[in-house]
XYZ file of C-alpha atoms in Angstrom:
483
model
C -20.114 -39.005 -16.147
C -16.413 -39.990 -14.341
C -13.944 -38.446 -14.492
C -11.815 -40.665 -16.258
C -14.626 -40.366 -19.219
C -13.704 -36.407 -19.655
C -11.138 -35.931 -22.432
C -7.633 -35.424 -21.540
C -6.777 -31.726 -21.862
C -10.123 -30.685 -18.898
C -8.438 -33.567 -16.851
C -5.424 -31.526 -16.978
C -7.358 -28.408 -15.614
C -9.007 -30.002 -13.291
C -4.874 -31.945 -12.013
C -4.125 -27.660 -11.581
C -5.927 -27.415 -8.165
C -5.366 -30.213 -6.793
C -2.354 -30.622 -3.324
C 0.354 -33.276 -3.579
C -1.285 -35.686 -1.608
C -3.885 -35.937 -3.733
C -1.850 -36.004 -7.315
C -0.241 -39.153 -6.016
C -3.265 -40.968 -4.902
C -4.786 -40.188 -7.849
C -1.941 -41.759 -9.697
C -2.289 -45.066 -8.198
C -5.991 -45.656 -9.576
C -5.825 -46.316 -13.094
C -2.665 -46.204 -15.989
C -4.122 -43.034 -17.528
C -4.205 -41.171 -14.374
C -0.579 -42.613 -13.831
C 0.657 -41.226 -16.820
C -1.651 -37.527 -16.769
C -0.030 -37.312 -13.436
C 3.462 -38.110 -14.005
C 3.741 -36.331 -17.094
C 1.779 -32.840 -16.701
C 0.336 -33.063 -12.873
C 3.367 -32.870 -10.898
C 4.944 -30.714 -13.175
C 2.114 -28.278 -13.037
C 2.311 -27.903 -9.054
C 6.535 -26.979 -9.328
C 5.382 -24.193 -12.100
C 2.055 -22.859 -9.664
C 3.862 -23.598 -5.752
C 7.290 -22.087 -6.837
C 10.311 -22.836 -4.781
C 13.318 -20.713 -5.508
C 16.297 -21.596 -4.443
C 20.520 -21.357 -5.701
C 21.420 -23.950 -3.913
C 19.472 -26.675 -5.231
C 18.915 -25.425 -9.188
C 22.107 -27.817 -10.580
C 20.129 -30.932 -8.369
C 16.302 -30.278 -9.545
C 17.406 -30.261 -13.502
C 18.649 -33.096 -12.868
C 15.439 -34.889 -10.664
C 11.983 -36.173 -11.807
C 9.049 -33.450 -11.095
C 7.322 -36.132 -8.162
C 11.416 -35.981 -6.803
C 11.449 -32.405 -6.583
C 7.740 -32.287 -4.705
C 9.035 -34.818 -2.884
C 11.814 -33.074 -1.353
C 9.796 -29.499 -1.269
C 6.696 -31.057 0.750
C 9.675 -32.779 3.684
C 11.512 -29.272 3.369
C 7.399 -27.119 4.223
C 7.379 -29.849 7.073
C 10.520 -29.560 8.141
C 9.902 -25.594 8.511
C 6.307 -25.868 10.081
C 8.507 -28.032 13.350
C 10.899 -26.013 12.894
C 13.460 -28.894 12.529
C 17.006 -28.098 10.597
C 20.616 -28.872 10.435
C 22.563 -26.169 11.784
C 26.158 -26.429 10.196
C 29.088 -23.465 10.191
C 30.982 -23.468 7.184
C 33.795 -22.667 8.235
C 36.592 -21.954 11.644
C 36.645 -18.318 12.689
C 38.510 -16.426 10.558
C 41.727 -15.218 12.418
C 39.706 -11.505 13.443
C 36.500 -10.557 13.187
C 35.494 -9.278 10.333
C 31.496 -7.374 8.610
C 31.197 -10.136 6.268
C 28.965 -10.191 3.004
C 27.427 -12.919 0.833
C 26.527 -13.348 -2.657
C 24.964 -16.041 -4.382
C 23.775 -17.412 -7.516
C 22.921 -20.561 -9.407
C 26.539 -21.777 -9.360
C 28.036 -20.771 -5.933
C 28.115 -19.192 -3.151
C 30.925 -15.946 -2.663
C 31.075 -15.368 0.920
C 34.115 -11.635 1.971
C 35.724 -10.932 5.159
C 38.281 -8.098 4.702
C 39.821 -8.833 1.386
C 39.276 -12.241 1.236
C 36.610 -14.033 -0.643
C 36.034 -18.043 0.211
C 33.953 -19.597 -3.184
C 31.420 -22.378 -1.824
C 30.079 -24.394 -5.602
C 27.041 -26.339 -5.386
C 26.672 -30.263 -6.343
C 23.952 -31.882 -7.395
C 22.495 -34.960 -5.585
C 20.503 -37.808 -7.760
C 18.695 -39.146 -5.051
C 16.320 -36.522 -2.876
C 18.406 -35.194 -0.617
C 20.605 -31.707 0.380
C 22.546 -31.456 -2.388
C 26.257 -31.660 -1.458
C 28.356 -27.990 -0.446
C 32.088 -28.212 -1.602
C 34.390 -25.545 -0.881
C 36.924 -24.501 -3.232
C 39.407 -21.940 -2.008
C 39.715 -18.720 -0.657
C 41.422 -15.300 -2.963
C 43.026 -12.534 -1.558
C 41.621 -9.606 -3.863
C 44.306 -6.705 -3.178
C 47.962 -7.300 -2.396
C 47.917 -4.552 0.274
C 46.525 -6.180 3.719
C 45.156 -2.721 5.143
C 41.476 -2.730 6.290
C 41.200 0.501 3.595
C 40.795 -2.974 0.339
C 38.278 -4.729 2.621
C 35.433 -5.581 0.616
C 32.010 -4.168 1.737
C 29.676 -4.351 -0.842
C 29.495 -7.463 -3.065
C 26.895 -9.070 -5.514
C 26.697 -11.375 -8.301
C 26.383 -10.230 -12.256
C 24.597 -10.663 -15.138
C 27.673 -12.798 -17.178
C 25.357 -14.593 -20.344
C 24.607 -17.553 -18.239
C 28.367 -17.998 -17.035
C 27.906 -17.285 -13.141
C 31.320 -16.244 -12.261
C 31.234 -12.559 -12.569
C 31.506 -10.716 -9.361
C 30.971 -7.063 -8.602
C 33.242 -5.721 -5.192
C 32.862 -2.589 -3.696
C 35.450 -1.536 -1.284
C 35.939 0.591 2.260
C 38.242 3.233 -0.217
C 35.080 3.588 -2.171
C 36.815 1.875 -5.823
C 34.336 -0.888 -7.482
C 36.272 -3.636 -9.026
C 34.926 -6.412 -11.406
C 36.250 -10.182 -10.347
C 35.833 -13.033 -12.542
C 35.929 -16.712 -11.353
C 37.780 -18.795 -13.948
C 38.638 -22.583 -13.730
C 42.045 -23.816 -14.273
C 42.202 -26.043 -17.279
C 45.627 -28.211 -15.544
C 44.413 -28.695 -11.760
C 40.946 -27.453 -11.920
C 41.513 -25.356 -9.163
C 39.830 -21.732 -8.553
C 41.793 -18.519 -10.140
C 40.806 -15.330 -10.339
C 41.269 -12.678 -13.051
C 40.647 -9.231 -10.948
C 39.820 -6.535 -13.555
C 39.534 -2.956 -11.796
C 37.440 -1.664 -14.638
C 38.324 2.445 -14.618
C 34.887 3.274 -16.295
C 33.380 1.676 -12.958
C 33.047 4.591 -11.610
C 34.352 4.629 -8.147
C 32.979 6.741 -4.576
C 36.175 7.245 -3.288
C 36.927 8.313 -0.478
C 33.412 7.191 0.451
C 33.079 3.439 1.814
C 31.448 1.443 -0.829
C 28.253 0.265 1.517
C 26.040 -1.521 -0.873
C 25.874 -2.864 -4.602
C 23.121 -3.920 -5.771
C 22.530 -6.066 -9.785
C 19.297 -6.492 -11.534
C 19.897 -7.518 -15.370
C 22.276 -5.149 -17.270
C 22.341 -2.345 -13.887
C 24.442 -1.574 -11.610
C 23.316 0.290 -8.421
C 26.071 1.639 -5.916
C 25.413 3.217 -2.923
C 28.475 5.374 -0.386
C 28.124 5.647 3.017
C 27.336 9.425 2.456
C 24.487 9.178 0.368
C 25.331 8.737 -3.276
C 24.341 5.859 -5.676
C 25.024 5.772 -9.200
C 23.238 3.542 -11.627
C 24.816 2.137 -15.079
C 24.309 -0.050 -17.532
C 27.590 -2.334 -16.586
C 27.645 -4.482 -20.474
C 31.151 -3.199 -22.307
C 29.352 -1.090 -24.263
C 27.337 1.236 -22.445
C 29.731 2.708 -19.747
C 28.395 5.889 -20.996
C 25.468 5.934 -19.721
C 25.226 6.757 -15.988
C 22.197 8.188 -13.110
C 23.485 10.189 -10.184
C 20.547 10.608 -7.024
C 22.359 11.650 -3.371
C 20.600 11.826 -0.602
C 22.388 13.709 1.572
C 22.779 11.325 4.349
C 23.948 8.268 6.091
C 22.899 5.214 3.564
C 23.056 2.002 4.615
C 21.568 -0.526 1.847
C 20.043 -0.745 -2.162
C 17.538 -2.680 -3.381
C 16.816 -2.396 -7.116
C 13.139 -4.837 -8.701
C 13.874 -5.162 -12.988
C 10.084 -6.241 -12.885
C 7.303 -4.270 -13.857
C 7.448 -0.944 -13.230
C 11.366 -0.630 -12.273
C 12.174 0.678 -8.876
C 15.231 1.379 -6.748
C 14.721 1.810 -2.890
C 17.692 3.140 -0.490
C 17.761 2.090 3.291
C 19.418 5.653 5.225
C 19.439 7.279 8.335
C 16.933 10.299 7.057
C 15.394 11.708 9.354
C 12.260 12.320 6.499
C 12.904 9.590 4.294
C 14.831 6.453 5.872
C 13.037 4.067 3.107
C 12.404 5.717 -0.142
C 11.988 4.552 -3.273
C 12.851 6.018 -6.549
C 11.429 5.097 -10.543
C 13.744 3.948 -13.016
C 12.933 4.986 -16.841
C 15.554 4.236 -19.398
C 18.643 3.306 -17.319
C 18.140 6.502 -15.368
C 16.694 7.518 -11.462
C 13.021 10.038 -11.641
C 13.920 13.187 -10.517
C 12.185 12.409 -6.892
C 11.233 9.862 -4.666
C 8.046 7.592 -6.154
C 7.150 6.956 -2.708
C 8.234 7.316 0.812
C 7.782 4.240 3.120
C 7.129 4.905 6.960
C 5.769 3.219 10.143
C 3.214 3.703 12.231
C 1.505 6.796 12.499
C 1.891 7.148 15.848
C 5.449 6.674 15.454
C 8.322 9.225 14.852
C 10.968 8.370 11.856
C 13.492 11.060 13.770
C 14.977 7.485 15.013
C 14.996 5.058 13.087
C 17.087 3.744 9.987
C 16.626 0.926 7.475
C 19.950 -1.493 6.977
C 18.080 -4.435 5.430
C 15.730 -4.839 1.744
C 14.378 -7.166 0.419
C 11.066 -8.375 -1.596
C 8.031 -10.300 -0.054
C 7.823 -14.073 -0.495
C 5.954 -15.583 -3.989
C 3.454 -16.850 -1.890
C 2.446 -13.752 0.722
C -1.037 -12.878 1.574
C -0.546 -9.914 -1.111
C 0.635 -11.968 -4.141
C 3.942 -12.467 -5.905
C 3.922 -9.124 -6.709
C 7.324 -7.523 -6.984
C 5.517 -3.888 -5.550
C 5.665 -5.231 -1.792
C 8.930 -4.290 0.490
C 10.576 -6.343 3.450
C 12.603 -4.077 5.565
C 14.664 -4.096 8.403
C 14.744 -1.528 11.511
C 16.955 0.016 14.190
C 14.500 -0.134 15.943
C 14.630 -4.480 15.666
C 11.101 -4.386 13.670
C 10.840 -5.639 10.176
C 8.360 -3.999 8.199
C 6.080 -5.002 5.277
C 5.264 -2.304 2.909
C 2.763 -2.553 -0.293
C 3.874 0.472 -3.075
C -0.109 -0.452 -3.969
C -1.419 -0.104 -0.490
C -3.233 4.292 -0.474
C -3.089 4.043 3.255
C -0.469 7.013 4.595
C 0.437 8.044 7.702
C 0.048 12.232 8.574
C 1.586 14.911 6.337
C 4.781 16.204 7.343
C 5.365 19.548 8.142
C 8.554 20.526 6.196
C 8.350 21.594 2.828
C 11.637 19.381 1.557
C 14.917 18.056 3.400
C 18.783 18.914 2.421
C 18.614 16.333 -0.550
C 15.973 17.871 -1.622
C 13.535 15.078 -1.230
C 9.435 16.675 -0.981
C 8.484 15.671 2.826
C 5.354 17.203 2.552
C 3.859 14.095 1.054
C 2.791 11.116 3.555
C 4.987 8.255 3.705
C 2.955 5.152 2.675
C 1.613 2.843 6.141
C 3.828 -0.614 6.336
C 0.604 -3.290 5.623
C 2.369 -5.241 8.701
C 5.041 -5.073 11.195
C 6.985 -8.081 12.830
C 9.564 -8.215 15.584
C 11.360 -10.815 18.246
C 9.692 -9.823 21.551
C 12.172 -11.095 23.485
C 14.832 -8.609 21.224
C 15.199 -4.794 21.118
C 18.567 -5.216 18.556
C 18.110 -4.098 15.663
C 18.058 -5.702 12.086
C 20.799 -5.839 10.336
C 20.060 -8.173 7.291
C 16.169 -9.341 5.872
C 15.359 -12.104 2.951
C 12.887 -13.937 1.982
C 11.258 -17.635 0.705
C 11.729 -20.523 2.975
C 8.754 -23.217 3.581
C 6.188 -23.014 1.608
C 7.894 -19.536 -0.276
C 6.410 -17.924 2.676
C 8.762 -16.798 5.009
C 10.818 -14.384 6.287
C 14.559 -13.824 8.203
C 16.064 -11.323 9.422
C 19.618 -11.134 11.701
C 20.074 -9.319 14.129
C 22.799 -6.975 15.579
C 23.835 -8.667 18.312
C 24.132 -11.651 19.243
C 24.133 -13.680 15.733
C 20.512 -14.691 16.552
C 18.371 -15.525 12.880
C 14.156 -14.765 13.604
C 11.342 -16.640 11.224
C 8.239 -15.808 10.400
C 5.497 -17.331 8.540
C 3.678 -14.563 7.518
C 0.308 -16.638 6.750
C 0.610 -17.369 10.862
C 3.078 -14.066 11.945
C 2.800 -15.042 15.262
C 4.150 -18.066 15.616
C 7.987 -16.583 15.009
C 10.629 -17.892 16.374
C 14.449 -17.031 16.882
C 17.504 -19.353 16.666
C 20.980 -18.920 17.663
C 23.928 -19.520 14.965
C 26.610 -22.503 15.226
C 29.653 -20.969 17.679
C 27.191 -17.936 19.492
C 29.227 -15.418 18.505
C 28.572 -12.091 19.801
C 27.992 -10.482 16.668
C 25.151 -9.270 13.983
C 24.112 -11.440 10.971
C 25.139 -9.502 8.555
C 23.429 -10.736 5.729
C 21.676 -13.828 5.812
C 19.982 -15.337 2.399
C 16.472 -17.724 3.054
C 15.855 -20.749 -0.095
C 13.388 -22.748 -0.022
C 15.484 -25.358 2.527
C 18.423 -23.455 3.183
C 19.509 -20.757 4.870
C 22.768 -18.985 4.407
C 23.872 -16.334 7.053
C 27.678 -14.529 8.096
C 28.274 -13.417 11.271
C 32.050 -11.495 12.335
C 33.639 -14.807 12.642
C 32.452 -17.375 10.442
C 29.440 -18.535 7.343
C 27.131 -20.761 8.261
C 23.711 -22.400 7.488
C 20.810 -24.048 8.505
C 18.985 -27.028 6.398
C 15.687 -27.794 6.467
C 16.161 -30.288 3.953
C 15.705 -34.134 4.236
C 18.923 -37.080 4.071
C 21.365 -34.022 5.539
C 24.659 -35.954 5.637
C 28.038 -35.559 7.308
C 29.396 -35.173 3.879
C 26.534 -32.228 2.591
C 28.967 -29.813 3.985
C 32.841 -29.311 4.634
C 34.119 -31.273 7.443
C 35.030 -29.245 10.200
C 37.982 -29.940 12.850
C 36.903 -29.682 16.615
C 36.948 -26.347 17.463
C 36.208 -23.827 21.088
C 32.365 -22.627 21.384
C 30.927 -25.583 18.600
C 29.028 -28.581 20.010
C 28.915 -31.388 17.583
C 25.724 -33.383 17.627
C 26.341 -37.139 17.852
C 22.346 -38.643 16.499
C 22.833 -36.233 13.582
C 25.111 -34.401 10.998
C 24.624 -31.161 12.975
C 25.715 -29.046 15.554
C 23.874 -27.713 18.866
C 22.110 -24.614 18.333
C 19.583 -22.477 21.017
C 16.064 -21.434 19.590
C 13.320 -19.864 21.333
C 9.243 -19.028 20.089
C 8.777 -15.711 19.938
C 5.168 -15.787 21.541
C 3.828 -12.868 19.664
C 4.078 -10.200 17.372
C 2.568 -6.780 16.464
């Protein structure tokens, strides 16, 4: 029996397991297969092989599924060969800032000092990298002192409009910021709403903010975490936990078995997980995530947390966490794992965390063997949705690993070689956005990047444009091995 003799629904099931090259070859054999591949095959492959990317969302809506797969295939090839275009997104800021990024399907927001810089995502009908358009910069407070510097930033749910931000400031204040277009000039204006019902952390610094659905989580530098429903009708619902230690970062998952994770400098539980039950924290941690049994945690701290890439060897479960540590190691923990370190001797610490429970061991540990710098930021995605990115604490270095081949890691300096931490990094299917203390930048692995894809910059000291491609010179080196 020939394949063409089978019912169409059976053929469609067969298409599900074919790679892109075989789908293309099959579509050229007959009109029947051309119709089935173009109607079902490309779309099925996209659904089974997701490539999450905020900056491509608008463009992908306009592309035929075959064009989307062509873009993804070329991007994956660039990732496998470490071929990319590096671009700064602005000139250096007037003074060094502890910057942070926020991203959604509409725009990229860069916060530095008390100013935000907005970059809108354009569209492209061709299969090239969609343009990134600079919309403007806006100060969030009239007082230009460091107490109103933005220290945490995230987009929050606003019924799909993608224009509402929640900002945390050095003085402990939380503010809701709404980006709106002016009808006359079509320029951005800011509507700033300092909601009194949004609990502040004054006088502590707002160190981190996470949002998922209608829930928002804020964390102060002293370890006070507050979670609440940010919908206007639900301001009275709030849950708190005190980590009682210097704290750095948060992560929230609202998928199956919702939970929050905290990164801190705790000697006992630098990476702790709390379950979310009906909008409230569990009374004690449901998991403490540790390091190898032979290594003490007394001098460790966790600065960055994200979820595992969708194409990881352990599957796309939200129960897998990636974290960046003070010792320069990126660790992968599986909350489903039963692999524990040895039990600790103390019964509890000052915050009431039961420390007699053994922490979970990591299922994978990665590092740049040529660097001893702490990891300040982490993100997942990239080519084949199987990569990790880590921002270093010095020299504006970003390290990458394909977790299918963890020994093939490599690192690259940001454009301009700023002697700075990479405070924030966002890894997408074909783009990597990052921010140092001097400027934001991007690495683009997508096809057909042109001089007009990103904002044009006049010549600047420390930046060397390449003549042959629309990018800037950067230094890249291979790790050689990882552990």
